[in-house]
XYZ file of C-alpha atoms in Angstrom:
618
model
C -23.920 28.214 -20.471
C -25.981 30.369 -18.127
C -27.725 31.900 -21.125
C -28.853 28.479 -22.353
C -30.042 27.521 -18.894
C -32.054 30.710 -18.669
C -33.615 30.013 -22.057
C -34.502 26.478 -21.009
C -36.105 27.802 -17.846
C -38.036 30.420 -19.808
C -39.446 27.763 -22.137
C -39.729 25.049 -19.469
C -43.455 24.518 -20.033
C -42.982 23.946 -23.751
C -40.088 21.574 -23.034
C -42.151 19.567 -20.527
C -45.108 19.450 -22.910
C -43.039 18.107 -25.823
C -40.556 15.918 -23.925
C -42.932 14.142 -21.521
C -44.599 11.846 -24.105
C -41.173 10.650 -25.290
C -39.619 10.295 -21.838
C -42.531 8.109 -20.705
C -42.482 5.829 -23.779
C -40.228 3.205 -22.104
C -43.104 2.344 -19.736
C -45.517 0.774 -22.262
C -42.635 -0.654 -24.336
C -41.059 -2.396 -21.338
C -44.388 -3.808 -20.160
C -45.238 -5.108 -23.648
C -41.868 -6.874 -23.899
C -41.672 -8.359 -20.394
C -45.385 -9.024 -19.836
C -47.240 -9.155 -23.164
C -50.460 -10.156 -21.408
C -50.450 -6.789 -19.617
C -49.695 -4.634 -22.658
C -53.030 -2.808 -22.379
C -52.329 -2.027 -18.730
C -48.920 -0.608 -19.704
C -50.490 1.646 -22.329
C -53.126 2.798 -19.855
C -50.383 3.525 -17.309
C -48.570 5.570 -19.959
C -51.702 7.663 -20.575
C -52.308 8.145 -16.873
C -48.701 9.140 -16.136
C -48.665 11.629 -19.018
C -51.892 13.213 -17.767
C -50.502 13.327 -14.233
C -47.420 15.234 -15.470
C -49.559 17.665 -17.442
C -51.948 18.151 -14.530
C -49.184 18.792 -12.013
C -47.222 21.166 -14.246
C -50.263 22.750 -15.959
C -48.361 23.086 -19.233
C -51.772 23.062 -20.892
C -55.095 23.897 -19.181
C -56.379 21.249 -16.781
C -59.614 20.773 -18.705
C -57.704 20.289 -21.986
C -55.540 17.628 -20.340
C -58.767 15.913 -19.279
C -59.610 15.430 -22.980
C -56.439 13.411 -23.679
C -58.143 10.028 -22.997
C -60.362 10.647 -26.035
C -57.188 10.689 -28.172
C -54.750 8.391 -26.408
C -56.859 5.437 -25.313
C -58.374 4.580 -28.730
C -55.063 5.131 -30.564
C -53.235 2.880 -28.093
C -55.925 0.217 -28.338
C -56.978 0.422 -24.688
C -60.648 1.354 -25.063
C -63.079 2.204 -27.854
C -63.822 5.875 -28.443
C -67.554 5.392 -27.880
C -66.953 3.893 -24.438
C -64.535 6.662 -23.492
C -66.779 9.537 -24.557
C -69.684 8.120 -22.561
C -67.762 8.989 -19.383
C -67.800 12.727 -20.005
C -71.445 13.304 -19.120
C -72.594 10.919 -16.433
C -75.065 11.106 -13.578
C -72.495 12.793 -11.334
C -71.776 15.370 -14.044
C -75.469 16.250 -14.279
C -75.617 16.578 -10.493
C -72.737 19.043 -10.724
C -74.388 21.023 -13.543
C -77.719 21.162 -11.714
C -76.169 22.344 -8.462
C -74.067 24.995 -10.179
C -77.069 26.240 -12.153
C -78.744 27.142 -8.874
C -75.476 28.712 -7.699
C -75.392 30.902 -10.817
C -78.952 32.060 -10.080
C -77.959 32.907 -6.498
C -75.003 34.959 -7.748
C -77.029 36.649 -10.498
C -79.594 38.030 -8.065
C -76.997 38.823 -5.348
C -78.738 36.585 -2.833
C -75.368 35.423 -1.500
C -74.366 39.005 -0.727
C -77.634 39.667 1.107
C -77.140 36.539 3.223
C -73.560 37.547 4.066
C -74.524 41.092 5.078
C -77.405 39.861 7.240
C -75.017 37.564 9.096
C -72.590 40.461 9.669
C -75.388 42.712 10.932
C -76.312 40.012 13.420
C -72.850 39.353 14.919
C -72.025 42.956 15.887
C -68.963 45.169 15.417
C -66.361 43.578 17.710
C -63.419 42.316 15.584
C -63.630 38.866 17.147
C -67.301 38.455 16.284
C -66.940 40.200 12.943
C -64.326 37.611 12.067
C -66.718 34.823 13.033
C -69.441 36.512 10.988
C -67.238 36.650 7.903
C -66.293 33.009 8.389
C -69.868 31.833 8.965
C -71.111 33.603 5.854
C -68.245 32.271 3.719
C -68.601 28.785 5.182
C -72.337 28.543 4.512
C -72.243 30.062 1.029
C -69.377 27.848 -0.132
C -71.550 24.794 0.540
C -73.758 25.830 -2.362
C -71.753 28.120 -4.645
C -68.114 27.900 -5.681
C -65.411 28.674 -3.130
C -63.902 31.146 -5.588
C -67.122 33.134 -6.023
C -67.670 33.192 -2.262
C -64.188 34.547 -1.548
C -64.310 37.097 -4.361
C -67.626 38.426 -3.045
C -66.601 38.563 0.625
C -63.164 40.206 0.358
C -64.364 43.712 -0.688
C -66.777 43.699 2.261
C -63.934 42.647 4.572
C -61.738 45.456 3.259
C -64.439 48.101 3.776
C -65.038 46.987 7.359
C -61.297 46.870 8.131
C -60.852 50.407 6.789
C -63.622 51.612 9.083
C -62.111 49.812 12.081
C -58.729 51.412 11.406
C -60.163 54.908 11.010
C -62.031 54.475 14.290
C -58.850 53.463 16.147
C -56.853 56.233 14.446
C -59.432 58.830 15.458
C -59.236 57.689 19.085
C -55.435 57.890 19.000
C -55.405 61.414 17.583
C -58.214 62.725 19.768
C -55.707 64.298 22.205
C -53.694 66.138 19.518
C -55.249 69.515 18.676
C -53.010 71.882 16.728
C -54.470 75.004 15.033
C -51.589 75.043 12.562
C -52.726 71.645 11.276
C -55.699 71.233 9.001
C -56.925 67.973 7.517
C -57.893 68.376 3.911
C -61.173 66.635 3.347
C -59.915 65.009 0.193
C -57.167 63.291 2.186
C -59.626 61.657 4.527
C -60.392 59.050 1.915
C -57.418 56.724 2.247
C -56.461 55.099 -0.987
C -54.974 51.654 -1.166
C -51.507 52.939 -2.000
C -51.419 55.885 0.424
C -49.940 55.791 3.920
C -52.747 55.965 6.428
C -51.096 58.564 8.624
C -50.290 61.084 5.877
C -51.715 64.537 6.690
C -51.746 67.793 4.737
C -50.102 70.639 6.603
C -51.006 74.258 6.085
C -49.099 77.180 7.695
C -51.551 79.940 8.546
C -51.157 83.673 9.221
C -47.511 83.819 8.191
C -46.502 86.939 6.175
C -43.383 85.760 4.379
C -42.803 89.077 2.489
C -42.838 91.386 5.507
C -39.526 93.089 6.313
C -40.432 93.373 9.916
C -39.394 90.572 12.170
C -42.231 88.265 12.942
C -42.466 85.223 15.047
C -43.597 82.007 13.414
C -45.024 79.300 15.594
C -44.152 75.935 14.054
C -46.342 72.919 14.625
C -45.163 70.989 17.590
C -43.392 67.795 16.698
C -45.168 64.602 17.573
C -43.843 62.966 20.649
C -42.012 59.682 20.448
C -44.805 58.009 22.409
C -47.371 59.152 19.833
C -45.220 57.875 16.977
C -44.819 54.587 18.813
C -48.580 54.296 19.235
C -49.042 55.040 15.530
C -46.554 52.312 14.685
C -48.280 49.824 16.980
C -51.657 50.696 15.472
C -50.284 50.143 11.979
C -48.875 46.753 12.994
C -52.140 45.801 14.672
C -54.108 46.762 11.564
C -51.788 44.693 9.385
C -52.231 41.667 11.650
C -55.981 42.174 11.613
C -56.029 42.340 7.818
C -53.988 39.148 7.478
C -56.187 37.385 9.999
C -59.446 38.380 8.290
C -58.228 37.542 4.782
C -57.061 34.076 5.809
C -60.275 33.554 7.773
C -62.408 34.076 4.662
C -60.198 31.871 2.460
C -60.086 29.037 4.992
C -63.817 29.213 5.738
C -64.579 28.987 2.012
C -62.391 25.902 1.619
C -63.768 24.231 4.750
C -67.391 24.973 3.869
C -67.091 23.308 0.490
C -66.434 19.880 2.012
C -69.824 19.800 3.763
C -71.935 18.989 0.684
C -71.437 16.720 -2.297
C -71.804 19.659 -4.676
C -69.741 22.047 -2.561
C -66.409 21.269 -4.202
C -65.388 19.184 -7.268
C -63.310 16.543 -5.382
C -66.482 15.417 -3.593
C -68.197 14.806 -6.929
C -65.118 13.075 -8.327
C -65.207 10.774 -5.313
C -68.940 10.088 -5.785
C -68.481 9.145 -9.437
C -65.375 7.010 -8.910
C -66.812 5.177 -5.902
C -69.955 4.387 -7.905
C -67.735 2.953 -10.664
C -65.755 0.916 -8.136
C -68.893 -0.645 -6.663
C -70.349 -1.263 -10.131
C -67.135 -3.016 -11.192
C -67.750 -5.688 -8.553
C -71.538 -5.759 -8.977
C -72.144 -4.141 -5.585
C -73.769 -0.876 -6.683
C -76.931 -1.644 -4.695
C -74.993 -1.739 -1.421
C -73.634 1.801 -1.890
C -75.406 4.219 0.462
C -73.549 7.357 -0.604
C -75.764 10.311 -1.553
C -76.224 13.969 -0.669
C -77.946 13.269 2.656
C -75.616 10.539 3.919
C -72.524 12.542 2.944
C -73.939 15.457 4.919
C -74.147 13.267 8.034
C -70.440 12.489 7.755
C -68.999 15.779 6.514
C -71.139 18.534 8.056
C -69.890 17.953 11.644
C -66.316 17.923 10.305
C -66.888 21.231 8.533
C -68.401 22.766 11.673
C -65.579 21.641 13.971
C -62.843 22.752 11.575
C -64.533 26.148 11.189
C -64.447 26.721 14.955
C -60.846 25.507 15.142
C -59.831 27.842 12.307
C -61.489 30.760 14.104
C -59.567 30.016 17.293
C -56.289 29.180 15.556
C -56.103 32.453 13.622
C -56.825 34.465 16.772
C -54.060 32.646 18.641
C -51.631 32.996 15.740
C -52.093 36.722 15.174
C -53.288 38.089 18.523
C -52.374 35.463 21.132
C -56.043 35.469 22.219
C -55.832 39.241 22.864
C -57.757 40.452 19.857
C -58.458 44.207 20.197
C -61.920 45.119 21.392
C -62.331 47.806 18.719
C -65.525 48.398 16.827
C -68.173 51.028 17.197
C -71.392 52.166 15.590
C -69.515 53.338 12.478
C -68.599 49.744 11.614
C -72.215 48.692 11.891
C -73.121 51.681 9.752
C -70.798 50.527 6.956
C -72.452 47.109 6.895
C -75.931 48.589 7.261
C -75.297 51.048 4.430
C -74.064 48.275 2.172
C -77.199 46.285 2.946
C -79.458 49.319 2.408
C -77.869 49.947 -0.985
C -79.143 46.555 -2.088
C -82.707 47.772 -1.608
C -85.619 45.678 -0.357
C -85.591 41.978 -1.120
C -86.839 41.432 -4.645
C -89.376 39.006 -6.061
C -86.536 37.182 -7.843
C -84.535 36.763 -4.627
C -87.570 35.282 -2.887
C -88.115 32.766 -5.684
C -84.425 31.800 -5.819
C -84.495 31.300 -2.032
C -87.499 28.995 -2.405
C -85.739 27.006 -5.133
C -82.672 26.812 -2.905
C -84.643 25.483 0.068
C -86.645 22.993 -1.997
C -83.526 21.530 -3.619
C -81.733 21.143 -0.280
C -84.828 19.445 1.173
C -85.185 17.087 -1.801
C -81.519 16.130 -1.645
C -81.563 15.423 2.079
C -84.840 13.475 2.124
C -84.393 11.362 -1.026
C -82.572 8.613 0.864
C -81.475 9.845 4.305
C -80.114 6.447 5.310
C -81.763 6.229 8.734
C -85.323 6.197 7.302
C -87.041 5.600 3.937
C -86.981 8.675 1.711
C -89.145 9.878 -1.146
C -86.863 8.027 -3.574
C -88.529 4.775 -2.461
C -91.701 5.907 -4.271
C -89.968 5.141 -7.571
C -88.344 1.988 -8.959
C -84.895 1.258 -7.576
C -82.048 3.294 -9.160
C -84.447 5.348 -11.292
C -84.053 8.503 -9.198
C -80.698 9.912 -8.064
C -79.517 13.235 -6.629
C -79.184 14.501 -10.207
C -82.964 14.280 -10.690
C -84.019 17.031 -8.226
C -80.941 19.058 -9.222
C -82.035 19.194 -12.856
C -85.681 19.726 -11.848
C -84.742 22.894 -9.972
C -82.290 23.957 -12.693
C -84.957 23.782 -15.402
C -87.494 25.471 -13.129
C -85.215 28.521 -12.886
C -85.703 29.070 -16.626
C -89.498 28.938 -16.247
C -90.287 31.207 -13.297
C -90.455 34.972 -13.923
C -88.006 37.333 -12.249
C -90.769 39.869 -11.506
C -94.245 39.549 -10.060
C -96.753 38.757 -12.825
C -98.886 41.744 -13.875
C -101.559 40.242 -16.075
C -105.070 38.819 -15.624
C -105.862 38.265 -11.949
C -102.313 39.142 -10.874
C -102.497 42.696 -12.209
C -102.900 45.543 -9.723
C -106.042 47.570 -10.449
C -104.137 50.844 -9.999
C -101.335 49.743 -12.326
C -101.821 51.420 -15.705
C -98.400 50.620 -17.151
C -98.057 48.592 -20.311
C -98.077 44.845 -19.820
C -95.114 42.984 -21.291
C -93.359 39.650 -20.692
C -90.626 39.653 -18.055
C -87.344 37.715 -18.167
C -87.031 34.440 -16.301
C -84.937 33.958 -13.178
C -82.114 32.664 -15.337
C -81.273 32.844 -19.026
C -78.932 30.701 -21.053
C -76.482 33.508 -21.857
C -75.886 34.146 -18.150
C -75.568 30.452 -17.333
C -73.223 29.833 -20.250
C -71.005 32.743 -19.175
C -70.769 31.805 -15.494
C -70.871 28.002 -15.591
C -67.394 26.444 -15.122
C -67.706 23.988 -17.996
C -64.009 23.206 -17.636
C -64.733 21.371 -14.387
C -67.322 19.202 -16.162
C -64.605 18.124 -18.604
C -62.209 17.554 -15.708
C -64.723 15.248 -14.037
C -65.241 13.376 -17.303
C -61.517 12.910 -17.827
C -61.203 11.347 -14.401
C -64.092 8.971 -15.037
C -62.582 7.990 -18.410
C -59.252 7.174 -16.766
C -60.960 5.071 -14.107
C -62.897 3.170 -16.771
C -59.734 2.542 -18.783
C -57.837 1.343 -15.710
C -60.597 -1.147 -14.963
C -60.929 -2.497 -18.517
C -57.168 -2.737 -19.131
C -56.476 -4.527 -15.857
C -54.247 -1.724 -14.584
C -56.322 -1.255 -11.438
C -55.835 -4.916 -10.489
C -52.082 -4.684 -11.051
C -51.869 -1.539 -8.935
C -53.901 -3.238 -6.229
C -51.559 -6.232 -6.173
C -48.546 -3.929 -5.953
C -50.121 -2.154 -2.990
C -50.624 -5.374 -1.024
C -47.419 -4.563 0.876
C -49.463 -2.027 2.857
C -51.466 -4.857 4.438
C -49.201 -4.844 7.493
C -50.014 -1.217 8.337
C -53.106 -0.646 10.507
C -55.883 0.982 8.496
C -56.327 3.660 11.152
C -52.688 4.665 10.623
C -53.172 4.620 6.857
C -55.965 7.179 7.217
C -53.536 9.657 8.768
C -50.620 8.841 6.443
C -52.678 9.025 3.259
C -54.421 12.187 4.439
C -51.070 13.903 4.968
C -49.788 12.786 1.549
C -52.918 14.002 -0.235
C -52.916 17.304 1.672
C -49.349 17.879 0.485
C -50.137 16.960 -3.131
C -53.103 19.298 -3.283
C -50.822 22.211 -2.383
C -48.937 21.833 -5.660
C -51.615 20.575 -8.044
C -55.341 20.961 -8.625
C -57.507 19.409 -5.913
C -59.759 17.905 -8.593
C -56.805 16.347 -10.405
C -55.448 15.036 -7.104
C -58.760 13.346 -6.312
C -58.950 11.894 -9.819
C -55.523 10.282 -9.506
C -55.626 9.166 -5.868
C -59.137 7.788 -5.304
C -58.968 4.849 -7.789
C -55.665 3.782 -6.226
C -57.168 3.883 -2.736
C -60.133 1.841 -3.913
C -57.853 -0.969 -5.053
C -55.668 -0.617 -1.960
C -58.654 -1.060 0.341
C -59.626 -4.277 -1.431
C -56.089 -5.654 -1.204
C -55.767 -5.016 2.528
C -59.366 -6.035 3.213
C -60.937 -2.872 4.618
C -64.037 -0.926 3.682
C -63.184 1.226 0.614
C -64.938 4.274 2.039
C -62.766 4.087 5.156
C -59.745 5.201 3.123
C -61.499 7.165 0.375
C -63.550 9.537 2.555
C -60.586 11.033 4.478
C -58.493 11.341 1.309
C -61.340 13.141 -0.455
C -61.606 15.690 2.332
C -57.826 16.110 2.386
C -58.007 17.191 -1.271
C -59.728 20.367 -0.034
C -57.178 21.085 2.705
C -55.072 23.409 0.546
C -54.182 26.042 3.127
C -50.435 26.616 2.758
C -49.648 28.131 -0.646
C -51.217 30.911 -2.728
C -51.301 28.680 -5.825
C -52.941 25.776 -4.003
C -56.523 26.946 -4.526
C -58.292 30.016 -5.984
C -59.470 31.395 -2.589
C -55.827 31.462 -1.430
C -54.785 33.222 -4.628
C -57.517 35.846 -4.231
C -56.549 36.849 -0.688
C -52.835 36.738 -1.529
C -53.367 39.109 -4.466
C -54.311 41.918 -2.068
C -50.616 42.281 -1.222
C -50.852 42.093 2.572
C -50.014 38.416 2.996
C -46.615 36.860 2.420
C -46.023 33.245 1.463
C -44.501 32.722 4.921
C -47.745 33.899 6.546
C -49.771 31.371 4.589
C -47.345 28.518 5.246
C -47.289 29.089 9.018
C -51.066 29.409 9.272
C -51.633 26.564 6.806
C -49.483 24.030 8.649
C -51.576 24.459 11.773
C -54.791 24.212 9.761
C -53.646 21.024 8.029
C -52.702 19.335 11.302
C -56.012 20.224 12.967
C -58.148 19.307 9.962
C -56.449 15.943 9.431
C -56.873 15.148 13.130
C -60.585 16.010 12.991
C -61.076 13.883 9.861
C -59.305 10.901 11.442
C -61.449 11.240 14.566
C -64.668 11.618 12.568
C -63.915 8.634 10.344
C -63.293 6.416 13.370
C -66.392 7.571 15.295
C -69.632 8.685 13.640
C -68.389 7.817 10.134
C -67.508 4.320 11.319
C -70.912 3.836 12.925
C -73.114 5.413 10.248
C -71.489 3.803 7.181
C -70.469 0.601 9.031
C -66.872 1.145 7.986
C -65.491 -1.306 10.536
C -66.777 -4.294 8.582
C -65.769 -4.598 4.914
C -68.698 -5.360 2.569
C -69.173 -8.898 1.313
C -67.804 -8.158 -2.142
C -64.527 -6.962 -0.586
C -64.330 -10.180 1.449
C -64.862 -12.171 -1.736
C -61.943 -10.393 -3.383
C -59.772 -10.611 -0.292
C -60.096 -13.910 1.528
C -57.925 -12.936 4.498
C -59.332 -9.806 6.066
C -57.346 -8.215 8.898
C -59.398 -7.490 11.943
C -57.874 -6.042 15.068
C -54.818 -4.346 13.496
C -56.999 -2.227 11.263
C -59.627 -1.072 13.704
C -58.653 -0.631 17.269
C -60.503 -0.157 20.528
C -62.679 2.762 19.492
C -64.292 0.866 16.613
C -64.841 -2.212 18.780
C -66.494 -0.105 21.462
C -68.877 1.465 18.959
C -69.916 -1.846 17.469
C -70.315 -3.460 20.870
C -72.638 -0.619 21.840
C -74.641 -1.124 18.638
C -75.010 -4.850 19.273
C -76.081 -4.298 22.873
C -78.674 -1.652 22.022
C -79.982 -3.304 18.887
C -78.938 -0.393 16.688
C -77.827 -1.226 13.141
């Protein structure tokens, strides 16, 4: 019996993959029998539930699961293949591709590493400020490049600095021990990852072991118990420091990604699904969500959570008594690493210019509080994908070295003139671009389209009308906690894909602004702090072997509580005022004739809107 159970457990993924389609078959069959008019909705629900099982268990790759709508929906008669396939490369997908193309260029020319090292050189060598430096660099870089790439780049730098800090403290501890019978082999000074840091090579000098005459041998004095105790304390302190720094980088990378629309896939999933929701009700023109307006809402949240994470990790591991530590040798490690990169290259300068221009174009296209350059073109003709692709294509045109022909050639340069490679080539982009995420985005959009056309979204919305009695401000906290838990056990992109359409229909049923529920849930998809498998940055730092699952759970619970509190506060203050979340749009009122007022938005919202009315602000 136990043998069969073990075999079943060994092949559990294959069993789930094969059994799930059959176990879920009663859903569409029952709906077709009891409610024939909703048979399409039942078939769509079957497809969505099967994809949810596959996404949560990862029995096949996430991106492959995202292709299932292309097979299931036409075969089940829910949607035509042509309509489904059109979802896999939309405006939001091109925004994602354009942003990641620039990120690949930044990684290719090591600009992200130069930025990180410059930040570390600025903050100094104290562990407290070094930790902030690591977090600031990770936080900023993860806004523009993937959280995984940021963490993978930062961790080796963290490890080198921690090794130098430990050696400095160890040298201070051993400064008072001077024994001529002890010699430190130079080869042992380089501490390997698997070697105990306090291992020393002993040599016994001037001892004639073959002499028949009695001789006195002076043995090395044993280390005192106090010295051993100090060694033990130093080892414990170093271990705490390592855990603290590793978690700091992982958390800063996750928090930084929420600040921009392109910083993390759930943000782009939200953008695409919200656009579809508004288009479904003919209200696309009233949607003010773009790169600049999202930045107004999310950047302060990212900044506050970064500071809270910095303080929380210090309290958790050092009770606010982080060792002073640090000396010139730590600065030298960072300085040497920076020097090894050489002077800033022509390619790095050009990539920096592209980076700055794209950020400026995104922010100023339609900032919300003033007309942007997008108003120079017909309405809806220009989106955030336009400047993203402009910069992406430009990277393939600009040279990676200073031109050396015609008027650009140096008179003293006698070398042979030849073409130089561009800042980016297709082979590099194709190798580093996460195309799987593009498919994942498309699968989510296809599901949302099918739910709308089959009527499933309306049925789900009607079923969720029971939540109308719960204040919307309480729903923000409840839903945020649920999503934060789900994202610990499944992909954050898959979580956003499944949850956001449901919240869109829920908001219409209870008569609140859709963005009031969707924004906090989207951010909660990135709050995967508790488990190593929750997100790639967590997995990277856990793979170093210092952290235990218990360490991540304890630190992650505190992070989740603080982040959810900040998001709830932000949504009910500047988010409420900037996006006018306290008043549902007209199309929501048309769908929901009885809109709750005071239960949903309490005193804080009323105060803000009273202030706006008194001052004339809109």
